[in-house]
mmCIF file with all atom_site columns, C-alpha atoms and ligand atoms in Angstrom:
data_model
loop_
_atom_site.group_PDB
_atom_site.id
_atom_site.type_symbol
_atom_site.label_atom_id
_atom_site.label_alt_id
_atom_site.label_comp_id
_atom_site.label_asym_id
_atom_site.label_entity_id
_atom_site.label_seq_id
_atom_site.pdbx_PDB_ins_code
_atom_site.Cartn_x
_atom_site.Cartn_y
_atom_site.Cartn_z
_atom_site.occupancy
_atom_site.B_iso_or_equiv
_atom_site.pdbx_formal_charge
_atom_site.auth_seq_id
_atom_site.auth_comp_id
_atom_site.auth_asym_id
_atom_site.auth_atom_id
_atom_site.pdbx_PDB_model_num
ATOM   1   C CA  . MET M 1 1   ? -15.514 -38.206 -64.338 1.00 0.00 ? 137 MET M CA  1
ATOM   2   C CA  . ALA M 1 2   ? -12.648 -39.988 -62.556 1.00 0.00 ? 138 ALA M CA  1
ATOM   3   C CA  . ARG M 1 3   ? -12.853 -40.001 -58.777 1.00 0.00 ? 139 ARG M CA  1
ATOM   4   C CA  . GLY M 1 4   ? -10.389 -37.633 -57.085 1.00 0.00 ? 140 GLY M CA  1
ATOM   5   C CA  . LYS M 1 5   ? -7.638  -38.764 -54.751 1.00 0.00 ? 141 LYS M CA  1
ATOM   6   C CA  . PHE M 1 6   ? -7.823  -38.628 -50.992 1.00 0.00 ? 142 PHE M CA  1
ATOM   7   C CA  . ILE M 1 7   ? -4.574  -37.610 -49.286 1.00 0.00 ? 143 ILE M CA  1
ATOM   8   C CA  . THR M 1 8   ? -4.242  -37.331 -45.517 1.00 0.00 ? 144 THR M CA  1
ATOM   9   C CA  . LEU M 1 9   ? -1.508  -35.699 -43.464 1.00 0.00 ? 145 LEU M CA  1
ATOM   10  C CA  . GLU M 1 10  ? -0.708  -37.124 -40.078 1.00 0.00 ? 146 GLU M CA  1
ATOM   11  C CA  . GLY M 1 11  ? 1.801   -36.570 -37.311 1.00 0.00 ? 147 GLY M CA  1
ATOM   12  C CA  . GLY M 1 12  ? 2.254   -35.593 -33.714 1.00 0.00 ? 148 GLY M CA  1
ATOM   13  C CA  . GLU M 1 13  ? 2.029   -32.102 -32.323 1.00 0.00 ? 149 GLU M CA  1
ATOM   14  C CA  . GLY M 1 14  ? 4.021   -29.372 -34.066 1.00 0.00 ? 150 GLY M CA  1
ATOM   15  C CA  . ALA M 1 15  ? 4.801   -31.546 -37.099 1.00 0.00 ? 151 ALA M CA  1
ATOM   16  C CA  . GLY M 1 16  ? 3.792   -28.759 -39.509 1.00 0.00 ? 152 GLY M CA  1
ATOM   17  C CA  . LYS M 1 17  ? 0.836   -30.569 -41.078 1.00 0.00 ? 153 LYS M CA  1
ATOM   18  C CA  . SER M 1 18  ? -1.354  -27.520 -41.655 1.00 0.00 ? 154 SER M CA  1
ATOM   19  C CA  . THR M 1 19  ? 1.453   -25.576 -43.364 1.00 0.00 ? 155 THR M CA  1
ATOM   20  C CA  . GLN M 1 20  ? 2.405   -28.538 -45.528 1.00 0.00 ? 156 GLN M CA  1
ATOM   21  C CA  . ALA M 1 21  ? -1.229  -29.222 -46.431 1.00 0.00 ? 157 ALA M CA  1
ATOM   22  C CA  . LYS M 1 22  ? -1.433  -25.662 -47.815 1.00 0.00 ? 158 LYS M CA  1
ATOM   23  C CA  . HIS M 1 23  ? 1.797   -26.056 -49.806 1.00 0.00 ? 159 HIS M CA  1
ATOM   24  C CA  . LEU M 1 24  ? 0.592   -29.345 -51.229 1.00 0.00 ? 160 LEU M CA  1
ATOM   25  C CA  . ALA M 1 25  ? -2.749  -27.824 -52.246 1.00 0.00 ? 161 ALA M CA  1
ATOM   26  C CA  . GLU M 1 26  ? -0.892  -25.051 -54.068 1.00 0.00 ? 162 GLU M CA  1
ATOM   27  C CA  . PHE M 1 27  ? 1.396   -27.565 -55.788 1.00 0.00 ? 163 PHE M CA  1
ATOM   28  C CA  . LEU M 1 28  ? -1.575  -29.585 -57.060 1.00 0.00 ? 164 LEU M CA  1
ATOM   29  C CA  . ARG M 1 29  ? -3.602  -26.537 -58.121 1.00 0.00 ? 165 ARG M CA  1
ATOM   30  C CA  . LYS M 1 30  ? -0.663  -25.339 -60.222 1.00 0.00 ? 166 LYS M CA  1
ATOM   31  C CA  . ARG M 1 31  ? -1.003  -28.606 -62.095 1.00 0.00 ? 167 ARG M CA  1
ATOM   32  C CA  . GLY M 1 32  ? -4.651  -27.928 -62.880 1.00 0.00 ? 168 GLY M CA  1
ATOM   33  C CA  . ILE M 1 33  ? -6.046  -30.232 -60.203 1.00 0.00 ? 169 ILE M CA  1
ATOM   34  C CA  . LYS M 1 34  ? -9.114  -29.113 -58.262 1.00 0.00 ? 170 LYS M CA  1
ATOM   35  C CA  . VAL M 1 35  ? -8.313  -29.351 -54.558 1.00 0.00 ? 171 VAL M CA  1
ATOM   36  C CA  . VAL M 1 36  ? -10.391 -29.311 -51.408 1.00 0.00 ? 172 VAL M CA  1
ATOM   37  C CA  . LEU M 1 37  ? -8.291  -28.584 -48.345 1.00 0.00 ? 173 LEU M CA  1
ATOM   38  C CA  . THR M 1 38  ? -9.915  -29.784 -45.165 1.00 0.00 ? 174 THR M CA  1
ATOM   39  C CA  . ARG M 1 39  ? -9.181  -30.989 -41.647 1.00 0.00 ? 175 ARG M CA  1
ATOM   40  C CA  . GLU M 1 40  ? -10.265 -33.180 -38.764 1.00 0.00 ? 176 GLU M CA  1
ATOM   41  C CA  . VAL M 1 41  ? -11.700 -32.839 -36.263 1.00 0.00 ? 177 VAL M CA  1
ATOM   42  C CA  . GLY M 1 42  ? -13.853 -30.575 -38.433 1.00 0.00 ? 178 GLY M CA  1
ATOM   43  C CA  . GLY M 1 43  ? -14.092 -29.999 -42.178 1.00 0.00 ? 179 GLY M CA  1
ATOM   44  C CA  . SER M 1 44  ? -17.862 -29.478 -42.494 1.00 0.00 ? 180 SER M CA  1
ATOM   45  C CA  . PRO M 1 45  ? -20.187 -27.023 -40.703 1.00 0.00 ? 181 PRO M CA  1
ATOM   46  C CA  . ALA M 1 46  ? -21.523 -29.551 -38.181 1.00 0.00 ? 182 ALA M CA  1
ATOM   47  C CA  . ALA M 1 47  ? -18.116 -31.163 -37.683 1.00 0.00 ? 183 ALA M CA  1
ATOM   48  C CA  . GLU M 1 48  ? -16.589 -27.736 -36.965 1.00 0.00 ? 184 GLU M CA  1
ATOM   49  C CA  . GLU M 1 49  ? -19.317 -27.192 -34.366 1.00 0.00 ? 185 GLU M CA  1
ATOM   50  C CA  . ILE M 1 50  ? -18.379 -30.493 -32.744 1.00 0.00 ? 186 ILE M CA  1
ATOM   51  C CA  . ARG M 1 51  ? -14.704 -29.465 -32.809 1.00 0.00 ? 187 ARG M CA  1
ATOM   52  C CA  . LYS M 1 52  ? -15.529 -26.251 -30.952 1.00 0.00 ? 188 LYS M CA  1
ATOM   53  C CA  . LEU M 1 53  ? -17.564 -28.118 -28.377 1.00 0.00 ? 189 LEU M CA  1
ATOM   54  C CA  . TRP M 1 54  ? -14.858 -30.753 -27.929 1.00 0.00 ? 190 TRP M CA  1
ATOM   55  C CA  . LEU M 1 55  ? -11.926 -28.365 -27.616 1.00 0.00 ? 191 LEU M CA  1
ATOM   56  C CA  . SER M 1 56  ? -13.772 -25.922 -25.381 1.00 0.00 ? 192 SER M CA  1
ATOM   57  C CA  . GLN M 1 57  ? -13.359 -28.349 -22.502 1.00 0.00 ? 193 GLN M CA  1
ATOM   58  C CA  . ASP M 1 58  ? -10.279 -29.254 -20.498 1.00 0.00 ? 194 ASP M CA  1
ATOM   59  C CA  . GLU M 1 59  ? -8.498  -32.563 -20.884 1.00 0.00 ? 195 GLU M CA  1
ATOM   60  C CA  . GLY M 1 60  ? -10.334 -35.271 -18.935 1.00 0.00 ? 196 GLY M CA  1
ATOM   61  C CA  . TYR M 1 61  ? -13.738 -33.583 -19.215 1.00 0.00 ? 197 TYR M CA  1
ATOM   62  C CA  . TRP M 1 62  ? -15.133 -36.054 -21.754 1.00 0.00 ? 198 TRP M CA  1
ATOM   63  C CA  . GLU M 1 63  ? -15.737 -39.654 -20.839 1.00 0.00 ? 199 GLU M CA  1
ATOM   64  C CA  . PRO M 1 64  ? -13.344 -41.546 -23.175 1.00 0.00 ? 200 PRO M CA  1
ATOM   65  C CA  . LEU M 1 65  ? -15.901 -43.457 -25.238 1.00 0.00 ? 201 LEU M CA  1
ATOM   66  C CA  . ALA M 1 66  ? -18.144 -40.383 -25.419 1.00 0.00 ? 202 ALA M CA  1
ATOM   67  C CA  . GLU M 1 67  ? -15.143 -38.421 -26.693 1.00 0.00 ? 203 GLU M CA  1
ATOM   68  C CA  . LEU M 1 68  ? -14.483 -41.014 -29.355 1.00 0.00 ? 204 LEU M CA  1
ATOM   69  C CA  . LEU M 1 69  ? -18.134 -40.993 -30.432 1.00 0.00 ? 205 LEU M CA  1
ATOM   70  C CA  . LEU M 1 70  ? -17.998 -37.223 -30.698 1.00 0.00 ? 206 LEU M CA  1
ATOM   71  C CA  . ILE M 1 71  ? -14.968 -37.460 -32.963 1.00 0.00 ? 207 ILE M CA  1
ATOM   72  C CA  . PHE M 1 72  ? -16.682 -40.130 -35.055 1.00 0.00 ? 208 PHE M CA  1
ATOM   73  C CA  . ALA M 1 73  ? -19.887 -38.096 -35.355 1.00 0.00 ? 209 ALA M CA  1
ATOM   74  C CA  . ALA M 1 74  ? -17.745 -35.275 -36.716 1.00 0.00 ? 210 ALA M CA  1
ATOM   75  C CA  . ARG M 1 75  ? -15.933 -37.698 -39.047 1.00 0.00 ? 211 ARG M CA  1
ATOM   76  C CA  . ARG M 1 76  ? -19.182 -39.029 -40.515 1.00 0.00 ? 212 ARG M CA  1
ATOM   77  C CA  . GLU M 1 77  ? -20.357 -35.456 -41.159 1.00 0.00 ? 213 GLU M CA  1
ATOM   78  C CA  . HIS M 1 78  ? -16.997 -34.629 -42.722 1.00 0.00 ? 214 HIS M CA  1
ATOM   79  C CA  . LEU M 1 79  ? -17.082 -37.670 -45.003 1.00 0.00 ? 215 LEU M CA  1
ATOM   80  C CA  . THR M 1 80  ? -20.679 -37.335 -46.155 1.00 0.00 ? 216 THR M CA  1
ATOM   81  C CA  . ARG M 1 81  ? -20.817 -33.537 -46.574 1.00 0.00 ? 217 ARG M CA  1
ATOM   82  C CA  . THR M 1 82  ? -17.280 -32.704 -47.697 1.00 0.00 ? 218 THR M CA  1
ATOM   83  C CA  . VAL M 1 83  ? -14.941 -35.573 -48.596 1.00 0.00 ? 219 VAL M CA  1
ATOM   84  C CA  . TRP M 1 84  ? -17.114 -37.963 -50.601 1.00 0.00 ? 220 TRP M CA  1
ATOM   85  C CA  . PRO M 1 85  ? -18.977 -35.294 -52.625 1.00 0.00 ? 221 PRO M CA  1
ATOM   86  C CA  . ALA M 1 86  ? -15.646 -33.636 -53.525 1.00 0.00 ? 222 ALA M CA  1
ATOM   87  C CA  . LEU M 1 87  ? -14.042 -36.913 -54.608 1.00 0.00 ? 223 LEU M CA  1
ATOM   88  C CA  . LYS M 1 88  ? -17.107 -37.708 -56.688 1.00 0.00 ? 224 LYS M CA  1
ATOM   89  C CA  . ARG M 1 89  ? -16.797 -34.329 -58.462 1.00 0.00 ? 225 ARG M CA  1
ATOM   90  C CA  . GLY M 1 90  ? -13.233 -35.320 -59.352 1.00 0.00 ? 226 GLY M CA  1
ATOM   91  C CA  . ALA M 1 91  ? -11.535 -32.977 -56.856 1.00 0.00 ? 227 ALA M CA  1
ATOM   92  C CA  . TRP M 1 92  ? -8.593  -34.130 -54.801 1.00 0.00 ? 228 TRP M CA  1
ATOM   93  C CA  . VAL M 1 93  ? -9.088  -33.882 -51.065 1.00 0.00 ? 229 VAL M CA  1
ATOM   94  C CA  . ILE M 1 94  ? -6.249  -33.105 -48.663 1.00 0.00 ? 230 ILE M CA  1
ATOM   95  C CA  . SER M 1 95  ? -7.171  -33.651 -45.033 1.00 0.00 ? 231 SER M CA  1
ATOM   96  C CA  . ASP M 1 96  ? -5.081  -32.379 -42.139 1.00 0.00 ? 232 ASP M CA  1
ATOM   97  C CA  . ARG M 1 97  ? -5.584  -35.487 -39.939 1.00 0.00 ? 233 ARG M CA  1
ATOM   98  C CA  . PHE M 1 98  ? -8.032  -38.380 -40.394 1.00 0.00 ? 234 PHE M CA  1
ATOM   99  C CA  . VAL M 1 99  ? -8.753  -41.728 -38.748 1.00 0.00 ? 235 VAL M CA  1
ATOM   100 C CA  . ASP M 1 100 ? -5.068  -42.538 -38.095 1.00 0.00 ? 236 ASP M CA  1
ATOM   101 C CA  . SER M 1 101 ? -5.208  -39.702 -35.528 1.00 0.00 ? 237 SER M CA  1
ATOM   102 C CA  . SER M 1 102 ? -7.979  -41.548 -33.668 1.00 0.00 ? 238 SER M CA  1
ATOM   103 C CA  . LEU M 1 103 ? -6.044  -44.817 -33.869 1.00 0.00 ? 239 LEU M CA  1
ATOM   104 C CA  . VAL M 1 104 ? -2.986  -43.152 -32.391 1.00 0.00 ? 240 VAL M CA  1
ATOM   105 C CA  . TYR M 1 105 ? -4.493  -40.666 -29.909 1.00 0.00 ? 241 TYR M CA  1
ATOM   106 C CA  . GLN M 1 106 ? -7.657  -42.424 -28.699 1.00 0.00 ? 242 GLN M CA  1
ATOM   107 C CA  . GLY M 1 107 ? -6.776  -46.011 -29.613 1.00 0.00 ? 243 GLY M CA  1
ATOM   108 C CA  . ASN M 1 108 ? -3.205  -46.075 -28.425 1.00 0.00 ? 244 ASN M CA  1
ATOM   109 C CA  . ILE M 1 109 ? -1.751  -43.130 -26.510 1.00 0.00 ? 245 ILE M CA  1
ATOM   110 C CA  . LYS M 1 110 ? -4.589  -42.227 -24.250 1.00 0.00 ? 246 LYS M CA  1
ATOM   111 C CA  . ASP M 1 111 ? -5.423  -45.946 -24.108 1.00 0.00 ? 247 ASP M CA  1
ATOM   112 C CA  . GLU M 1 112 ? -9.031  -44.998 -23.682 1.00 0.00 ? 248 GLU M CA  1
ATOM   113 C CA  . ALA M 1 113 ? -11.034 -46.915 -26.181 1.00 0.00 ? 249 ALA M CA  1
ATOM   114 C CA  . GLY M 1 114 ? -8.497  -49.239 -27.776 1.00 0.00 ? 250 GLY M CA  1
ATOM   115 C CA  . ALA M 1 115 ? -7.618  -49.569 -31.441 1.00 0.00 ? 251 ALA M CA  1
ATOM   116 C CA  . ASP M 1 116 ? -10.252 -52.294 -32.045 1.00 0.00 ? 252 ASP M CA  1
ATOM   117 C CA  . VAL M 1 117 ? -13.098 -49.989 -31.035 1.00 0.00 ? 253 VAL M CA  1
ATOM   118 C CA  . VAL M 1 118 ? -11.689 -47.263 -33.268 1.00 0.00 ? 254 VAL M CA  1
ATOM   119 C CA  . LYS M 1 119 ? -11.431 -49.683 -36.202 1.00 0.00 ? 255 LYS M CA  1
ATOM   120 C CA  . SER M 1 120 ? -14.928 -51.027 -35.690 1.00 0.00 ? 256 SER M CA  1
ATOM   121 C CA  . LEU M 1 121 ? -16.474 -47.550 -35.446 1.00 0.00 ? 257 LEU M CA  1
ATOM   122 C CA  . TYR M 1 122 ? -14.591 -46.589 -38.572 1.00 0.00 ? 258 TYR M CA  1
ATOM   123 C CA  . ARG M 1 123 ? -16.036 -49.550 -40.486 1.00 0.00 ? 259 ARG M CA  1
ATOM   124 C CA  . GLN M 1 124 ? -19.524 -48.509 -39.366 1.00 0.00 ? 260 GLN M CA  1
ATOM   125 C CA  . ILE M 1 125 ? -19.192 -44.975 -40.697 1.00 0.00 ? 261 ILE M CA  1
ATOM   126 C CA  . ALA M 1 126 ? -16.907 -45.469 -43.697 1.00 0.00 ? 262 ALA M CA  1
ATOM   127 C CA  . GLY M 1 127 ? -16.935 -49.145 -44.757 1.00 0.00 ? 263 GLY M CA  1
ATOM   128 C CA  . ASP M 1 128 ? -13.771 -49.989 -46.644 1.00 0.00 ? 264 ASP M CA  1
ATOM   129 C CA  . PHE M 1 129 ? -13.046 -46.426 -47.752 1.00 0.00 ? 265 PHE M CA  1
ATOM   130 C CA  . GLU M 1 130 ? -9.515  -45.302 -46.977 1.00 0.00 ? 266 GLU M CA  1
ATOM   131 C CA  . PRO M 1 131 ? -7.004  -42.628 -48.008 1.00 0.00 ? 267 PRO M CA  1
ATOM   132 C CA  . ASP M 1 132 ? -5.167  -43.208 -51.302 1.00 0.00 ? 268 ASP M CA  1
ATOM   133 C CA  . LEU M 1 133 ? -2.062  -41.872 -49.621 1.00 0.00 ? 269 LEU M CA  1
ATOM   134 C CA  . THR M 1 134 ? -1.152  -40.816 -46.083 1.00 0.00 ? 270 THR M CA  1
ATOM   135 C CA  . LEU M 1 135 ? 1.908   -38.685 -45.394 1.00 0.00 ? 271 LEU M CA  1
ATOM   136 C CA  . LEU M 1 136 ? 3.273   -39.069 -41.905 1.00 0.00 ? 272 LEU M CA  1
ATOM   137 C CA  . LEU M 1 137 ? 5.227   -35.931 -40.975 1.00 0.00 ? 273 LEU M CA  1
ATOM   138 C CA  . ASP M 1 138 ? 7.765   -37.273 -38.558 1.00 0.00 ? 274 ASP M CA  1
ATOM   139 C CA  . VAL M 1 139 ? 9.791   -34.974 -36.300 1.00 0.00 ? 275 VAL M CA  1
ATOM   140 C CA  . PRO M 1 140 ? 12.122  -35.594 -33.371 1.00 0.00 ? 276 PRO M CA  1
ATOM   141 C CA  . VAL M 1 141 ? 10.506  -35.191 -29.941 1.00 0.00 ? 277 VAL M CA  1
ATOM   142 C CA  . ALA M 1 142 ? 12.598  -32.117 -29.065 1.00 0.00 ? 278 ALA M CA  1
ATOM   143 C CA  . THR M 1 143 ? 11.412  -30.387 -32.259 1.00 0.00 ? 279 THR M CA  1
ATOM   144 C CA  . SER M 1 144 ? 7.723   -31.124 -31.573 1.00 0.00 ? 280 SER M CA  1
ATOM   145 C CA  . MET M 1 145 ? 8.067   -29.837 -28.051 1.00 0.00 ? 281 MET M CA  1
ATOM   146 C CA  . SER M 1 146 ? 9.761   -26.591 -29.004 1.00 0.00 ? 282 SER M CA  1
ATOM   147 C CA  . ARG M 1 147 ? 7.255   -25.956 -31.832 1.00 0.00 ? 283 ARG M CA  1
ATOM   148 C CA  . VAL M 1 148 ? 4.308   -26.577 -29.489 1.00 0.00 ? 284 VAL M CA  1
ATOM   149 C CA  . LYS M 1 149 ? 5.853   -24.277 -26.889 1.00 0.00 ? 285 LYS M CA  1
ATOM   150 C CA  . LYS M 1 150 ? 6.174   -21.501 -29.477 1.00 0.00 ? 286 LYS M CA  1
ATOM   151 C CA  . ARG M 1 151 ? 2.577   -21.725 -30.669 1.00 0.00 ? 287 ARG M CA  1
ATOM   152 C CA  . GLY M 1 152 ? 1.154   -22.071 -27.162 1.00 0.00 ? 288 GLY M CA  1
ATOM   153 C CA  . GLY M 1 153 ? -0.475  -25.511 -27.555 1.00 0.00 ? 289 GLY M CA  1
ATOM   154 C CA  . TRP M 1 154 ? -4.218  -25.995 -28.028 1.00 0.00 ? 290 TRP M CA  1
ATOM   155 C CA  . ASN M 1 155 ? -6.087  -25.070 -24.921 1.00 0.00 ? 291 ASN M CA  1
ATOM   156 C CA  . ASP M 1 156 ? -2.812  -25.440 -23.011 1.00 0.00 ? 292 ASP M CA  1
ATOM   157 C CA  . ARG M 1 157 ? -3.394  -29.157 -22.448 1.00 0.00 ? 293 ARG M CA  1
ATOM   158 C CA  . TYR M 1 158 ? -0.854  -30.436 -19.992 1.00 0.00 ? 294 TYR M CA  1
ATOM   159 C CA  . GLN M 1 159 ? -0.025  -33.542 -22.053 1.00 0.00 ? 295 GLN M CA  1
ATOM   160 C CA  . LEU M 1 160 ? 1.305   -31.394 -24.876 1.00 0.00 ? 296 LEU M CA  1
ATOM   161 C CA  . LYS M 1 161 ? 4.052   -30.147 -22.612 1.00 0.00 ? 297 LYS M CA  1
ATOM   162 C CA  . ALA M 1 162 ? 5.341   -33.551 -21.560 1.00 0.00 ? 298 ALA M CA  1
ATOM   163 C CA  . ALA M 1 163 ? 8.132   -35.378 -23.378 1.00 0.00 ? 299 ALA M CA  1
ATOM   164 C CA  . PRO M 1 164 ? 6.786   -38.917 -22.695 1.00 0.00 ? 300 PRO M CA  1
ATOM   165 C CA  . PHE M 1 165 ? 3.554   -37.972 -24.466 1.00 0.00 ? 301 PHE M CA  1
ATOM   166 C CA  . HIS M 1 166 ? 5.418   -36.813 -27.581 1.00 0.00 ? 302 HIS M CA  1
ATOM   167 C CA  . LYS M 1 167 ? 7.629   -39.900 -27.502 1.00 0.00 ? 303 LYS M CA  1
ATOM   168 C CA  . LYS M 1 168 ? 4.623   -42.226 -27.322 1.00 0.00 ? 304 LYS M CA  1
ATOM   169 C CA  . LEU M 1 169 ? 2.882   -40.351 -30.097 1.00 0.00 ? 305 LEU M CA  1
ATOM   170 C CA  . ARG M 1 170 ? 5.876   -40.601 -32.355 1.00 0.00 ? 306 ARG M CA  1
ATOM   171 C CA  . SER M 1 171 ? 6.426   -44.307 -31.821 1.00 0.00 ? 307 SER M CA  1
ATOM   172 C CA  . ALA M 1 172 ? 2.709   -45.091 -32.218 1.00 0.00 ? 308 ALA M CA  1
ATOM   173 C CA  . TYR M 1 173 ? 2.671   -43.270 -35.554 1.00 0.00 ? 309 TYR M CA  1
ATOM   174 C CA  . LEU M 1 174 ? 5.845   -44.983 -36.741 1.00 0.00 ? 310 LEU M CA  1
ATOM   175 C CA  . ALA M 1 175 ? 4.433   -48.389 -35.789 1.00 0.00 ? 311 ALA M CA  1
ATOM   176 C CA  . LEU M 1 176 ? 1.237   -47.613 -37.686 1.00 0.00 ? 312 LEU M CA  1
ATOM   177 C CA  . ALA M 1 177 ? 3.281   -46.595 -40.734 1.00 0.00 ? 313 ALA M CA  1
ATOM   178 C CA  . LYS M 1 178 ? 5.226   -49.846 -40.567 1.00 0.00 ? 314 LYS M CA  1
ATOM   179 C CA  . LYS M 1 179 ? 1.996   -51.844 -40.495 1.00 0.00 ? 315 LYS M CA  1
ATOM   180 C CA  . ASN M 1 180 ? 0.519   -49.893 -43.406 1.00 0.00 ? 316 ASN M CA  1
ATOM   181 C CA  . ALA M 1 181 ? 3.677   -49.385 -45.420 1.00 0.00 ? 317 ALA M CA  1
ATOM   182 C CA  . LYS M 1 182 ? 1.841   -49.280 -48.762 1.00 0.00 ? 318 LYS M CA  1
ATOM   183 C CA  . ARG M 1 183 ? -0.516  -46.460 -47.767 1.00 0.00 ? 319 ARG M CA  1
ATOM   184 C CA  . ILE M 1 184 ? 1.576   -44.455 -45.294 1.00 0.00 ? 320 ILE M CA  1
ATOM   185 C CA  . LYS M 1 185 ? 4.707   -42.674 -46.468 1.00 0.00 ? 321 LYS M CA  1
ATOM   186 C CA  . ILE M 1 186 ? 7.015   -41.234 -43.813 1.00 0.00 ? 322 ILE M CA  1
ATOM   187 C CA  . ILE M 1 187 ? 8.333   -37.718 -44.477 1.00 0.00 ? 323 ILE M CA  1
ATOM   188 C CA  . ASP M 1 188 ? 11.234  -36.371 -42.426 1.00 0.00 ? 324 ASP M CA  1
ATOM   189 C CA  . ALA M 1 189 ? 9.625   -33.120 -41.255 1.00 0.00 ? 325 ALA M CA  1
ATOM   190 C CA  . GLY M 1 190 ? 12.464  -31.966 -39.022 1.00 0.00 ? 326 GLY M CA  1
ATOM   191 C CA  . HIS M 1 191 ? 13.967  -29.962 -41.913 1.00 0.00 ? 327 HIS M CA  1
ATOM   192 C CA  . ALA M 1 192 ? 13.184  -26.426 -43.071 1.00 0.00 ? 328 ALA M CA  1
ATOM   193 C CA  . GLU M 1 193 ? 9.670   -25.772 -44.365 1.00 0.00 ? 329 GLU M CA  1
ATOM   194 C CA  . ASP M 1 194 ? 10.562  -25.557 -48.062 1.00 0.00 ? 330 ASP M CA  1
ATOM   195 C CA  . THR M 1 195 ? 12.658  -28.739 -47.952 1.00 0.00 ? 331 THR M CA  1
ATOM   196 C CA  . VAL M 1 196 ? 9.751   -30.602 -46.384 1.00 0.00 ? 332 VAL M CA  1
ATOM   197 C CA  . SER M 1 197 ? 7.294   -29.224 -48.931 1.00 0.00 ? 333 SER M CA  1
ATOM   198 C CA  . LYS M 1 198 ? 9.550   -30.424 -51.766 1.00 0.00 ? 334 LYS M CA  1
ATOM   199 C CA  . ASP M 1 199 ? 9.686   -33.886 -50.192 1.00 0.00 ? 335 ASP M CA  1
ATOM   200 C CA  . VAL M 1 200 ? 5.912   -33.926 -49.790 1.00 0.00 ? 336 VAL M CA  1
ATOM   201 C CA  . ALA M 1 201 ? 5.417   -32.868 -53.432 1.00 0.00 ? 337 ALA M CA  1
ATOM   202 C CA  . ALA M 1 202 ? 7.900   -35.518 -54.568 1.00 0.00 ? 338 ALA M CA  1
ATOM   203 C CA  . ALA M 1 203 ? 6.109   -38.262 -52.625 1.00 0.00 ? 339 ALA M CA  1
ATOM   204 C CA  . VAL M 1 204 ? 2.710   -37.272 -54.021 1.00 0.00 ? 340 VAL M CA  1
ATOM   205 C CA  . SER M 1 205 ? 4.075   -36.953 -57.567 1.00 0.00 ? 341 SER M CA  1
ATOM   206 C CA  . LYS M 1 206 ? 5.661   -40.363 -57.370 1.00 0.00 ? 342 LYS M CA  1
ATOM   207 C CA  . ARG M 1 207 ? 2.515   -42.029 -56.061 1.00 0.00 ? 343 ARG M CA  1
ATOM   208 C CA  . PHE M 1 208 ? 0.199   -40.442 -58.615 1.00 0.00 ? 344 PHE M CA  1
ATOM   209 C CA  . HIS M 1 209 ? 2.624   -40.070 -61.525 1.00 0.00 ? 345 HIS M CA  1
ATOM   210 C CA  . LEU M 1 210 ? 2.605   -36.253 -61.636 1.00 0.00 ? 346 LEU M CA  1
ATOM   211 C CA  . LYS M 1 211 ? 5.316   -33.993 -63.026 1.00 0.00 ? 347 LYS M CA  1
ATOM   212 C CA  . THR M 1 212 ? 7.283   -32.250 -60.237 1.00 0.00 ? 348 THR M CA  1
ATOM   213 C CA  . LYS M 1 213 ? 8.313   -29.246 -62.393 1.00 0.00 ? 349 LYS M CA  1
HETATM 214 P P1  . TMP G 2 .   ? -4.797  -30.219 -34.607 1.00 0.00 ? 255 TMP G P1  1
HETATM 215 O O1  . TMP G 2 .   ? -3.920  -29.425 -33.682 1.00 0.00 ? 255 TMP G O1  1
HETATM 216 O O2  . TMP G 2 .   ? -4.035  -31.010 -35.605 1.00 0.00 ? 255 TMP G O2  1
HETATM 217 O O3  . TMP G 2 .   ? -5.913  -29.414 -35.203 1.00 0.00 ? 255 TMP G O3  1
HETATM 218 O O4  . TMP G 2 .   ? -5.523  -31.315 -33.708 1.00 0.00 ? 255 TMP G O4  1
HETATM 219 C C1  . TMP G 2 .   ? -6.057  -30.999 -32.475 1.00 0.00 ? 255 TMP G C1  1
HETATM 220 C C2  . TMP G 2 .   ? -5.940  -32.182 -31.575 1.00 0.00 ? 255 TMP G C2  1
HETATM 221 O O5  . TMP G 2 .   ? -6.928  -33.154 -31.886 1.00 0.00 ? 255 TMP G O5  1
HETATM 222 C C3  . TMP G 2 .   ? -4.606  -32.902 -31.647 1.00 0.00 ? 255 TMP G C3  1
HETATM 223 O O6  . TMP G 2 .   ? -4.012  -32.921 -30.352 1.00 0.00 ? 255 TMP G O6  1
HETATM 224 C C4  . TMP G 2 .   ? -4.948  -34.294 -32.039 1.00 0.00 ? 255 TMP G C4  1
HETATM 225 C C5  . TMP G 2 .   ? -6.390  -34.416 -31.646 1.00 0.00 ? 255 TMP G C5  1
HETATM 226 N N1  . TMP G 2 .   ? -7.166  -35.452 -32.367 1.00 0.00 ? 255 TMP G N1  1
HETATM 227 C C6  . TMP G 2 .   ? -7.525  -36.597 -31.690 1.00 0.00 ? 255 TMP G C6  1
HETATM 228 O O7  . TMP G 2 .   ? -7.203  -36.751 -30.507 1.00 0.00 ? 255 TMP G O7  1
HETATM 229 N N2  . TMP G 2 .   ? -8.224  -37.553 -32.360 1.00 0.00 ? 255 TMP G N2  1
HETATM 230 C C7  . TMP G 2 .   ? -8.597  -37.424 -33.665 1.00 0.00 ? 255 TMP G C7  1
HETATM 231 O O8  . TMP G 2 .   ? -9.223  -38.324 -34.235 1.00 0.00 ? 255 TMP G O8  1
HETATM 232 C C8  . TMP G 2 .   ? -8.225  -36.212 -34.369 1.00 0.00 ? 255 TMP G C8  1
HETATM 233 C C9  . TMP G 2 .   ? -8.617  -36.037 -35.794 1.00 0.00 ? 255 TMP G C9  1
HETATM 234 C C10 . TMP G 2 .   ? -7.510  -35.250 -33.671 1.00 0.00 ? 255 TMP G C10 1
#
């Protein structure tokens, strides 16, 4: 049995990752591919428990390294209980966020732990495993802000309301994509939902030689 593919969706706040992950799953299933749709932080029973615990607190509650360790505990659970078994069965796994989120949010934006700590923790829990393809859903800052405003923002964190935060997020993601140009494909996600889903499907089809129709 051939190993499945691991596709991650990344982006700032209000980029539409969850919606696009669902569309992509549907697109692949229509082509007879078994798909596991999952997310971080979360994606396995214990990891979802950690997510609840983490998000139940206000911003600034967790000590930065403790917060990172929490996220990595969840990630290890997610990998060992959900992602790796599914890939081994031949299913394709689509994850709404993965380690690039930690690199950007904890390693860069919040400047809490630093990217080197994130990378070293990642090696400890995952070795040289990495996504086969990462789609970065890129949207202008004004779009992210208005989308976040509409949905209320998670736990009403104050950072989500501030333009400098969204700007930093966007440029950190774009810099990461530039550094990992082979793995990370940038999708212009400022368009209408169905246009973006077509672009996502086209990018995945191209990478894995699938038929778009
Ligand atoms: P979500 O809205 O995409 O579910 O993500 C919730 C928040 O979690 C989002 O603001 C990004 C954040 N996050 C991190 O800070 N580090 C991580 O490693 C992950 C996976 C998410």
